[in-house]
XYZ file of C-alpha atoms in Angstrom:
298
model
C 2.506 -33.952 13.916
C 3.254 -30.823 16.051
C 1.055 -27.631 14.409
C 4.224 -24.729 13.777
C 3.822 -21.822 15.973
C 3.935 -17.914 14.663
C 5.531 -15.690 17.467
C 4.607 -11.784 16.873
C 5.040 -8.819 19.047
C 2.049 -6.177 19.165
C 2.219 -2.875 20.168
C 0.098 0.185 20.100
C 1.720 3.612 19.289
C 0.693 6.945 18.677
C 0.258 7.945 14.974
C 3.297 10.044 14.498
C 5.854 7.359 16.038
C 4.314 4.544 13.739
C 7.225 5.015 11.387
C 9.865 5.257 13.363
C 9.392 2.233 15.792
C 8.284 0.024 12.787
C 11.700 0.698 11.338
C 13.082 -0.393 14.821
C 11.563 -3.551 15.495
C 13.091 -3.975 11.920
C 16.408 -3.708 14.026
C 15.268 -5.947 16.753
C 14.898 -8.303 14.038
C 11.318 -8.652 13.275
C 10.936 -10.544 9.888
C 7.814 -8.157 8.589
C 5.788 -5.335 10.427
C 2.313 -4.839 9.441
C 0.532 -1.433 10.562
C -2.918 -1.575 11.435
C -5.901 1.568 11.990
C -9.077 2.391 11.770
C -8.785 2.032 7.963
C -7.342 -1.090 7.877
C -8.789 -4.733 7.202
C -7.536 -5.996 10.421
C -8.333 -2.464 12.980
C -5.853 -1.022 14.866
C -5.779 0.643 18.440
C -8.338 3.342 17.303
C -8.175 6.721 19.106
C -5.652 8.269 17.183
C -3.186 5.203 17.423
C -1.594 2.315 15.116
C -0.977 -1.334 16.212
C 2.322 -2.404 14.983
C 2.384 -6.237 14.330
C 5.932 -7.578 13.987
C 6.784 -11.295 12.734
C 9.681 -13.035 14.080
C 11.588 -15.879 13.471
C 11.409 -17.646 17.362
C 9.820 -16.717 20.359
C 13.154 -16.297 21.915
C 13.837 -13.291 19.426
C 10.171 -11.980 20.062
C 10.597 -11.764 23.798
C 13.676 -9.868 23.081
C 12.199 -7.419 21.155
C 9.669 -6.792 23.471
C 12.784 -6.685 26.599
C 14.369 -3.967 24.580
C 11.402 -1.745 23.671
C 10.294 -1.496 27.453
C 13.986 -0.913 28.370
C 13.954 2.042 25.773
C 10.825 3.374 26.477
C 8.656 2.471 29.664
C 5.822 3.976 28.213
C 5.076 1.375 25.352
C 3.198 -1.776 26.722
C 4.621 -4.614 23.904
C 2.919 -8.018 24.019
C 3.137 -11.278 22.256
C 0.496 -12.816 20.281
C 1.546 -16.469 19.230
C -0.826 -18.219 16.639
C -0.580 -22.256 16.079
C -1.081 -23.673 12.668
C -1.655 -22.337 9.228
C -5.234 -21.262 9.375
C -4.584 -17.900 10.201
C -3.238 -17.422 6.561
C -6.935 -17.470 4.860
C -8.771 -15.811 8.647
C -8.664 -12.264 6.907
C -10.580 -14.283 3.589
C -14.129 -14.181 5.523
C -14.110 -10.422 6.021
C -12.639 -9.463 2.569
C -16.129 -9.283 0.174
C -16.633 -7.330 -2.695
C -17.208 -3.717 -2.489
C -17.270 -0.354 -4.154
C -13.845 0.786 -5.184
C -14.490 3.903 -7.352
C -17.894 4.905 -8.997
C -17.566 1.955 -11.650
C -14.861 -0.429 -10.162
C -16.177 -3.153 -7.763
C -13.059 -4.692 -6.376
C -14.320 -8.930 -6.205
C -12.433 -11.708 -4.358
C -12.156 -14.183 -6.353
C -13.565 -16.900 -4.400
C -16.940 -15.127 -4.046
C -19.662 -15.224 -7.186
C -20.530 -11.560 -8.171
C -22.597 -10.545 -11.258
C -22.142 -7.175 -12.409
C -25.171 -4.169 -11.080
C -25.035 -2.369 -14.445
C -23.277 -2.233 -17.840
C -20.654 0.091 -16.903
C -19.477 -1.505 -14.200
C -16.092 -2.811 -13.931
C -15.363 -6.184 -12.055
C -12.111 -6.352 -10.645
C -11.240 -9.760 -9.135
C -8.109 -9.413 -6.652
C -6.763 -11.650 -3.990
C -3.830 -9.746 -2.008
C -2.043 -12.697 -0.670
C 0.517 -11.436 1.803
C 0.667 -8.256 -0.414
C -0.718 -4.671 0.526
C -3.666 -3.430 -1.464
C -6.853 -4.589 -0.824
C -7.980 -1.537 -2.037
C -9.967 -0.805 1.684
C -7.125 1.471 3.024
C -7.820 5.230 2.315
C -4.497 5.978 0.752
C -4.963 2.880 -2.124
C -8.820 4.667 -2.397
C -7.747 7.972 -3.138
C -5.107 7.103 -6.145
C -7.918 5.511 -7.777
C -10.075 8.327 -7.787
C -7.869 10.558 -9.004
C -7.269 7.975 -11.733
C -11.070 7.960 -12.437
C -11.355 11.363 -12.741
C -7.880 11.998 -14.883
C -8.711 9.249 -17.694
C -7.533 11.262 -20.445
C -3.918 11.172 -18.959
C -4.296 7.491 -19.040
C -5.975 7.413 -22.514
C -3.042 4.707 -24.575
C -0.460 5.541 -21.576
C 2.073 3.944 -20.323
C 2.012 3.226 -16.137
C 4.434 3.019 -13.669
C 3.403 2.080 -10.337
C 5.955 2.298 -7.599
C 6.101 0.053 -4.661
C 3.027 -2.090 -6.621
C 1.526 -4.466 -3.381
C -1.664 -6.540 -4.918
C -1.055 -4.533 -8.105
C -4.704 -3.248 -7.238
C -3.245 0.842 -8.651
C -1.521 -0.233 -11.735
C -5.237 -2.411 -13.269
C -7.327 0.110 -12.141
C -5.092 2.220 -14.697
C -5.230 -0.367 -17.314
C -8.912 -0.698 -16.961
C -9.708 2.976 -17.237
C -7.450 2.773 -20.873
C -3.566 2.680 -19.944
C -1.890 0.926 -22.604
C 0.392 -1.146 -20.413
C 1.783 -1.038 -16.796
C 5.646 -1.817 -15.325
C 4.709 -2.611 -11.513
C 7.384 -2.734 -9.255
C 8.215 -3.826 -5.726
C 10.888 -4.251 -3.239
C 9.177 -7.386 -1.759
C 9.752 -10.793 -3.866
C 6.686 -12.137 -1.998
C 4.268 -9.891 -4.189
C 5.583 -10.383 -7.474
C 3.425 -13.798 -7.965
C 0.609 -12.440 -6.491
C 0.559 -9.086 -9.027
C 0.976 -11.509 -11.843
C -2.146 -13.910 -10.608
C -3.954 -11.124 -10.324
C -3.199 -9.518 -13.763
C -3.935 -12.939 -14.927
C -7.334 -13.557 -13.292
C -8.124 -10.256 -14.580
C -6.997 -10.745 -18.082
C -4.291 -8.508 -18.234
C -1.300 -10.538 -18.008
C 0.255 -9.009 -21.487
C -0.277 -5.456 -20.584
C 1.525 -5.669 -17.258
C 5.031 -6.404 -16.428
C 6.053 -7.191 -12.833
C 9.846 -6.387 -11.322
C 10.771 -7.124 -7.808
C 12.876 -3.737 -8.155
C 13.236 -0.063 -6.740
C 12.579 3.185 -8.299
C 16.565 3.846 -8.500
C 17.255 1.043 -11.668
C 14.184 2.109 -13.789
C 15.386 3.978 -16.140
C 12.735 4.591 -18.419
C 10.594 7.502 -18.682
C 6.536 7.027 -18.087
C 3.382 9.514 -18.716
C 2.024 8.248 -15.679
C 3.657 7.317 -12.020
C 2.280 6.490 -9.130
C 3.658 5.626 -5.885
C 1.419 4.777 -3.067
C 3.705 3.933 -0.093
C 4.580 6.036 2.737
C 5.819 9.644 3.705
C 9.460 8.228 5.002
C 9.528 6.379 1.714
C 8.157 8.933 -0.665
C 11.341 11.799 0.824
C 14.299 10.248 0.066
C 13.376 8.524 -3.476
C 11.694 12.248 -4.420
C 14.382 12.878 -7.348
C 13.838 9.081 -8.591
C 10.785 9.666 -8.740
C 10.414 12.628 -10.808
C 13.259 11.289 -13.342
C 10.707 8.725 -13.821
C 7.893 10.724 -14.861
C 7.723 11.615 -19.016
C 7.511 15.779 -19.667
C 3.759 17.064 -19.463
C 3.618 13.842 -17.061
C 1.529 12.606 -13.883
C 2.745 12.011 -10.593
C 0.379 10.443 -8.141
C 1.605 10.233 -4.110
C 0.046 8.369 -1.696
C 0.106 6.811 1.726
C 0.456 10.279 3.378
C -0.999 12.226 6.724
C -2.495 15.063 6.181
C -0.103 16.551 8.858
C 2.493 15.643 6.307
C 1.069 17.642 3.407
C 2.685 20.987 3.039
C 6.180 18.798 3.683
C 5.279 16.727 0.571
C 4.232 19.585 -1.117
C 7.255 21.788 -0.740
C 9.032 18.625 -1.135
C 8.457 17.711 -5.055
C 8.038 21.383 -6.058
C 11.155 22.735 -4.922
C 13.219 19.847 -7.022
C 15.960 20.226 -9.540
C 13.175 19.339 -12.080
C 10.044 20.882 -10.034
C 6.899 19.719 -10.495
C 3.672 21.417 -10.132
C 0.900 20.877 -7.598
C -2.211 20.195 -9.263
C -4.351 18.863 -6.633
C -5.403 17.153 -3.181
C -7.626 14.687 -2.266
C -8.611 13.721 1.419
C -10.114 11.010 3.694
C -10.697 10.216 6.612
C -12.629 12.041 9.998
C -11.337 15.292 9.726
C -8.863 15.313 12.470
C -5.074 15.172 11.773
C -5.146 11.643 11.043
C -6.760 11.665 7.602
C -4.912 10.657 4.935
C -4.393 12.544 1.506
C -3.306 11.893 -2.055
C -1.236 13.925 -3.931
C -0.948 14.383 -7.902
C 1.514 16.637 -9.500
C 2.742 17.419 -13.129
C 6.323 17.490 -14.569
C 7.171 19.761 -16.962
């Protein structure tokens, strides 16, 4: 029986164009387009630049892609990386072991034994899947700090947690005392996988998972986070803040530090404005660190 064959198109691309050519190879068809750095499980270009991986359909439609991004812009040096068979799924599984998430979360896959270090340590068992959120990239690190260190806004809250991934963001809320979560995504594929983990976890009846955007809920929620990207987090800014309950937290991530101030000025300068209440950063201290952002409603 002939093994199926996975056609993808690679490219490396400085930082600040990672957005806007992922979005096209979107147009040229690609079925998914995964963005990979120094931060990432699977490392990127380094030196400042991402490595866009693209999925598509046939190799026909790969080579293409590639034809019309060299046509558009000489500069860009496109490639194709074809992998045979299904084994590829489960590669990423040998490199993903348990580490230190926050001061007492220690993010566990689940096929790995762990016993706890101390009592007040916090075991979270997660498998991604083909969701984002392994909890390695900076910008899923940062939210869950600032959870940590706010627990009193999560004390009996309710969560909201905006473009959800693994669902990694909206258990590290339950665990540090929300009293339920609504996790959301656009992508059907991670709806199972937020639900396994919730289960594995035993917190399947405090979280409820929607394959749905910010734009139908229209509940109100103490708590919000959204941890997705700066070309995401502009246009759904009023959404956003509808969603979040008076006296409430807002918690943005997935953004450059470049892209601060923009943010910043951004949410604060709404209808409804909210109020800046603090920053958190990572990365090497050059323009390519990423930051978190929380804010209050009024």
């Amino acid at each position: 029986m002939t093994e199926p064959v996975y056609p993808f198109v690679a490219v490396d691309v400085p930082r600040d164009r990672a957005e806007e050519l992922g979005a096209h190879l979107f147009d040229l068809g690609a079925m998914g387009v995964e963005e990979r750095d120094e931060q990432t499980l699977a490392k990127g270009a380094g030196s400042g630049k991402v490595t866009l991986v693209a999925s598509f359909s046939t190799r026909e439609e790969a080579d293409e892609a590639i034809a019309a991004l060299v046509e558009e812009d000489p500069s860009l040096a496109p490639r194709i990386e074809e992998i045979v068979g299904d084994a590829w799924r489960d590669a990423w599984k040998q490199h993903f072991e348990p580490f230190q998430f926050t001061s007492d979360v220690v993010v566990v896959p689940p096929w790995v034994a762990y016993e706890k270090k101390r009592a007040d340590e916090h075991v979270l068992e997660l498998e991604p899947g083909r969701a984002f959120g392994t909890g390695l990239h900076a910008t899923t690190a940062l939210v869950a700090e600032i959870l940590h260190d706010r627990k009193t806004s999560l004390a009996g809250a309710r969560v909201l947690d905006v473009g959800t991934g693994s669902g990694i963001l909206a258990l590290v809320a339950l665990i540090y005392g929300a009293a339920s979560a609504l996790a959301i995504d656009n992508d059907a594929e991670v709806i199972d996988v937020v639900r396994e983990n919730a289960e594995r976890n035993g917190l399947a009846d405090r979280v409820v998972v929607r394959e749905q955007t910010i734009e139908h809920v229209t509940e109100t929620f103490p708590v919000v986070l959204a941890n997705i990207e700066t070309r995401v987090l502009r246009p759904i800014a009023e959404d956003l803040t509808r969603a979040v309950a008076p006296s409430g937290l807002l918690i943005l991530s997935g953004i450059l530090a470049a892209e601060h101030d923009e943010i910043v000025a951004r949410y604060t300068s709404l209808a409804r404005p909210l109020r800046h209440l603090e920053t958190r950063r990572r990365g090497d201290g050059t323009g390519d660190d990423w930051v978190a952002i929380a804010f209050a409603a009024s």
